[in-house]
Amino acid sequence: EYLSNEFNTRLITASDFIISNNSYKNIDPITLNQKGEFYCDKDKLMFLFNKYTQVYVTQGFIASTIDNKSCILTRSGSDTTASLIASSINAKRLEIWSDVDGIYTADPRIVGDAKVIRCINYDICQELSAWGTKVIHPYCIKPCQNENIPIYIKNTNNPDSDIFTKIT
């Protein structure tokens, strides 16, 4: 509501441009999870843009198969959707807003003196994510890494903080 009162906004559906490289037959019939890789069809995305819209709003998780059937991405599908969009439009940066200040040296709920890692490279972050850090999913990193787009992990509950993680 705030966005529509302040800006010329447009809702676009991610399944129109986030595409799986697999067909519908590869979907888990219970969860609708699709195994395989996803990509952002830049031509389909750019077709949705117009010169009058200031802010575009979309959702994560929802995609479509190459045979145009609905499916969903796995855990952290919103972050991965954002990363795919950022890489396809060559964004200057991607911001992932979470409930923590960034990626920590350890789980701060367990290790009292854990510190936020202020800057980390894509490969090390990919490794940490693959080993179980829950702040960012490994699938989210590669699209931005391929285009050298920095990823910022910031805290939704503390938006003015200068403590965050930059992945580059």
mmCIF file of C-alpha atoms in Angstrom:
data_model
loop_
_atom_site.group_PDB
_atom_site.id
_atom_site.type_symbol
_atom_site.label_atom_id
_atom_site.label_comp_id
_atom_site.label_asym_id
_atom_site.label_seq_id
_atom_site.Cartn_x
_atom_site.Cartn_y
_atom_site.Cartn_z
ATOM 1 C CA GLU A 1 0.000 0.000 0.000
ATOM 2 C CA TYR A 2 2.846 2.401 0.874
ATOM 3 C CA LEU A 3 4.585 1.779 -2.424
ATOM 4 C CA SER A 4 1.438 2.279 -4.488
ATOM 5 C CA ASN A 5 0.748 5.608 -2.733
ATOM 6 C CA GLU A 6 4.296 6.923 -3.155
ATOM 7 C CA PHE A 7 5.430 5.465 -6.479
ATOM 8 C CA ASN A 8 4.125 4.208 -9.788
ATOM 9 C CA THR A 9 4.334 0.465 -9.050
ATOM 10 C CA ARG A 10 3.704 -2.693 -11.009
ATOM 11 C CA LEU A 11 3.283 -6.234 -9.777
ATOM 12 C CA ILE A 12 5.030 -8.782 -11.985
ATOM 13 C CA THR A 13 4.788 -12.539 -11.498
ATOM 14 C CA ALA A 14 8.129 -14.327 -11.172
ATOM 15 C CA SER A 15 6.859 -17.451 -12.913
ATOM 16 C CA ASP A 16 6.631 -15.374 -16.105
ATOM 17 C CA PHE A 17 10.433 -15.056 -16.267
ATOM 18 C CA ILE A 18 12.083 -17.406 -13.707
ATOM 19 C CA ILE A 19 12.376 -20.678 -15.595
ATOM 20 C CA SER A 20 13.596 -24.155 -14.675
ATOM 21 C CA ASN A 21 15.812 -25.986 -17.126
ATOM 22 C CA ASN A 22 13.651 -29.095 -16.575
ATOM 23 C CA SER A 23 10.202 -30.143 -17.691
ATOM 24 C CA TYR A 24 7.149 -30.689 -15.537
ATOM 25 C CA LYS A 25 7.776 -34.433 -15.291
ATOM 26 C CA ASN A 26 10.780 -33.726 -13.006
ATOM 27 C CA ILE A 27 8.637 -32.031 -10.331
ATOM 28 C CA ASP A 28 7.950 -33.698 -6.992
ATOM 29 C CA PRO A 29 4.139 -34.136 -7.194
ATOM 30 C CA ILE A 30 3.637 -33.513 -3.456
ATOM 31 C CA THR A 31 5.829 -30.446 -2.820
ATOM 32 C CA LEU A 32 6.002 -29.050 -6.389
ATOM 33 C CA ASN A 33 9.759 -28.684 -5.826
ATOM 34 C CA GLN A 34 11.719 -28.683 -9.027
ATOM 35 C CA LYS A 35 15.196 -30.165 -9.095
ATOM 36 C CA GLY A 36 17.763 -28.629 -11.401
ATOM 37 C CA GLU A 37 18.860 -25.129 -12.230
ATOM 38 C CA PHE A 38 16.788 -22.027 -12.775
ATOM 39 C CA TYR A 39 17.483 -18.972 -14.871
ATOM 40 C CA CYS A 40 15.927 -15.593 -15.498
ATOM 41 C CA ASP A 41 14.705 -15.178 -19.056
ATOM 42 C CA LYS A 42 15.886 -11.618 -19.615
ATOM 43 C CA ASP A 43 13.782 -11.107 -22.741
ATOM 44 C CA LYS A 44 10.596 -12.078 -20.897
ATOM 45 C CA LEU A 45 11.559 -9.893 -17.928
ATOM 46 C CA MET A 46 12.420 -6.863 -20.052
ATOM 47 C CA PHE A 47 9.112 -7.243 -21.915
ATOM 48 C CA LEU A 48 7.336 -6.575 -18.593
ATOM 49 C CA PHE A 49 9.227 -3.314 -17.987
ATOM 50 C CA ASN A 50 7.893 0.054 -19.116
ATOM 51 C CA LYS A 51 9.068 3.647 -18.874
ATOM 52 C CA TYR A 52 6.246 4.707 -16.529
ATOM 53 C CA THR A 53 6.857 2.265 -13.683
ATOM 54 C CA GLN A 54 9.224 3.333 -10.895
ATOM 55 C CA VAL A 55 9.066 0.225 -8.684
ATOM 56 C CA TYR A 56 8.475 -3.387 -9.656
ATOM 57 C CA VAL A 57 7.237 -5.845 -7.056
ATOM 58 C CA THR A 58 7.480 -9.624 -7.399
ATOM 59 C CA GLN A 59 7.642 -12.700 -5.207
ATOM 60 C CA GLY A 60 10.206 -15.431 -4.864
ATOM 61 C CA PHE A 61 9.869 -19.205 -4.893
ATOM 62 C CA ILE A 62 7.445 -19.385 -7.819
ATOM 63 C CA ALA A 63 8.794 -20.297 -11.230
ATOM 64 C CA SER A 64 7.810 -22.280 -14.277
ATOM 65 C CA THR A 65 9.210 -25.244 -16.157
ATOM 66 C CA ILE A 66 10.460 -25.151 -19.728
ATOM 67 C CA ASP A 67 7.080 -26.582 -20.736
ATOM 68 C CA ASN A 68 5.323 -23.683 -18.931
ATOM 69 C CA LYS A 69 3.974 -25.484 -15.844
ATOM 70 C CA SER A 70 4.156 -23.946 -12.378
ATOM 71 C CA CYS A 71 6.837 -25.096 -9.936
ATOM 72 C CA ILE A 72 8.679 -23.726 -6.925
ATOM 73 C CA LEU A 73 12.314 -23.244 -6.019
ATOM 74 C CA THR A 74 13.721 -24.908 -2.918
ATOM 75 C CA ARG A 75 14.667 -23.298 0.423
ATOM 76 C CA SER A 76 15.685 -19.667 0.094
ATOM 77 C CA GLY A 77 13.824 -19.367 -3.189
ATOM 78 C CA SER A 78 13.196 -15.645 -2.682
ATOM 79 C CA ASP A 79 16.912 -14.894 -2.347
ATOM 80 C CA THR A 80 17.678 -17.038 -5.388
ATOM 81 C CA THR A 81 14.951 -15.303 -7.398
ATOM 82 C CA ALA A 82 16.431 -11.922 -6.448
ATOM 83 C CA SER A 83 19.908 -13.091 -7.440
ATOM 84 C CA LEU A 84 18.698 -14.362 -10.818
ATOM 85 C CA ILE A 85 16.943 -11.058 -11.508
ATOM 86 C CA ALA A 86 19.956 -9.012 -10.370
ATOM 87 C CA SER A 87 22.307 -10.959 -12.629
ATOM 88 C CA SER A 88 20.007 -10.741 -15.647
ATOM 89 C CA ILE A 89 19.669 -6.946 -15.442
ATOM 90 C CA ASN A 90 23.307 -6.440 -14.376
ATOM 91 C CA ALA A 91 22.319 -4.718 -11.125
ATOM 92 C CA LYS A 92 24.874 -2.653 -9.221
ATOM 93 C CA ARG A 93 24.168 -4.652 -6.045
ATOM 94 C CA LEU A 94 21.789 -7.145 -4.485
ATOM 95 C CA GLU A 95 20.506 -6.614 -0.955
ATOM 96 C CA ILE A 96 19.250 -9.596 1.022
ATOM 97 C CA TRP A 97 17.327 -8.434 4.081
ATOM 98 C CA SER A 98 17.266 -10.906 6.947
ATOM 99 C CA ASP A 99 16.693 -11.029 10.697
ATOM 100 C CA VAL A 100 20.435 -10.863 11.421
ATOM 101 C CA ASP A 101 23.156 -8.280 10.756
ATOM 102 C CA GLY A 102 24.995 -10.512 8.295
ATOM 103 C CA ILE A 103 27.084 -13.658 8.238
ATOM 104 C CA TYR A 104 28.748 -14.379 11.566
ATOM 105 C CA THR A 105 31.984 -16.141 12.496
ATOM 106 C CA ALA A 106 29.797 -18.622 14.433
ATOM 107 C CA ASP A 107 26.169 -19.008 15.445
ATOM 108 C CA PRO A 108 25.634 -15.983 17.774
ATOM 109 C CA ARG A 109 22.897 -17.878 19.628
ATOM 110 C CA ILE A 110 25.533 -20.410 20.706
ATOM 111 C CA VAL A 111 28.822 -18.482 20.639
ATOM 112 C CA GLY A 112 28.480 -15.263 22.630
ATOM 113 C CA ASP A 113 31.417 -13.418 21.078
ATOM 114 C CA ALA A 114 30.620 -14.282 17.448
ATOM 115 C CA LYS A 115 31.340 -11.371 15.113
ATOM 116 C CA VAL A 116 29.778 -10.273 11.843
ATOM 117 C CA ILE A 117 32.028 -10.945 8.871
ATOM 118 C CA ARG A 118 32.094 -7.526 7.205
ATOM 119 C CA CYS A 119 33.408 -8.656 3.812
ATOM 120 C CA ILE A 120 33.740 -12.143 2.358
ATOM 121 C CA ASN A 121 34.444 -13.432 -1.123
ATOM 122 C CA TYR A 122 31.945 -15.418 -3.155
ATOM 123 C CA ASP A 123 33.837 -18.720 -2.992
ATOM 124 C CA ILE A 124 34.291 -18.735 0.787
ATOM 125 C CA CYS A 125 30.674 -17.679 1.275
ATOM 126 C CA GLN A 126 29.599 -20.477 -1.075
ATOM 127 C CA GLU A 127 31.575 -22.922 1.047
ATOM 128 C CA LEU A 128 30.056 -21.656 4.303
ATOM 129 C CA SER A 129 26.576 -21.841 2.795
ATOM 130 C CA ALA A 130 27.130 -25.373 1.548
ATOM 131 C CA TRP A 131 28.246 -26.360 5.059
ATOM 132 C CA GLY A 132 25.044 -25.114 6.621
ATOM 133 C CA THR A 133 25.004 -21.394 7.353
ATOM 134 C CA LYS A 134 21.340 -20.432 7.085
ATOM 135 C CA VAL A 135 21.774 -16.735 6.270
ATOM 136 C CA ILE A 136 22.216 -17.223 2.522
ATOM 137 C CA HIS A 137 21.571 -20.238 0.320
ATOM 138 C CA PRO A 138 24.379 -21.496 -1.934
ATOM 139 C CA TYR A 139 22.128 -21.219 -5.027
ATOM 140 C CA CYS A 140 21.775 -17.483 -4.424
ATOM 141 C CA ILE A 141 25.478 -16.700 -4.719
ATOM 142 C CA LYS A 142 26.503 -17.995 -8.153
ATOM 143 C CA PRO A 143 24.307 -15.781 -10.392
ATOM 144 C CA CYS A 144 25.730 -12.624 -8.776
ATOM 145 C CA GLN A 145 29.257 -14.027 -8.745
ATOM 146 C CA ASN A 146 29.038 -14.698 -12.487
ATOM 147 C CA GLU A 147 28.267 -11.009 -13.090
ATOM 148 C CA ASN A 148 30.489 -9.654 -10.270
ATOM 149 C CA ILE A 149 27.494 -8.130 -8.456
ATOM 150 C CA PRO A 150 28.107 -7.566 -4.726
ATOM 151 C CA ILE A 151 25.569 -9.074 -2.317
ATOM 152 C CA TYR A 152 24.783 -7.236 0.917
ATOM 153 C CA ILE A 153 23.259 -9.088 3.876
ATOM 154 C CA LYS A 154 21.413 -6.541 6.042
ATOM 155 C CA ASN A 155 19.127 -6.664 9.065
ATOM 156 C CA THR A 156 15.464 -5.810 8.466
ATOM 157 C CA ASN A 157 15.056 -5.086 12.186
ATOM 158 C CA ASN A 158 17.961 -2.630 12.147
ATOM 159 C CA PRO A 159 17.832 -0.953 8.705
ATOM 160 C CA ASP A 160 20.054 2.027 9.569
ATOM 161 C CA SER A 161 22.895 -0.089 10.955
ATOM 162 C CA ASP A 162 26.317 0.153 9.361
ATOM 163 C CA ILE A 163 26.996 -3.462 10.381
ATOM 164 C CA PHE A 164 26.351 -5.866 7.508
ATOM 165 C CA THR A 165 28.114 -8.447 5.361
ATOM 166 C CA LYS A 166 29.245 -7.664 1.824
ATOM 167 C CA ILE A 167 29.874 -10.640 -0.443
ATOM 168 C CA THR A 168 32.160 -9.799 -3.357
#
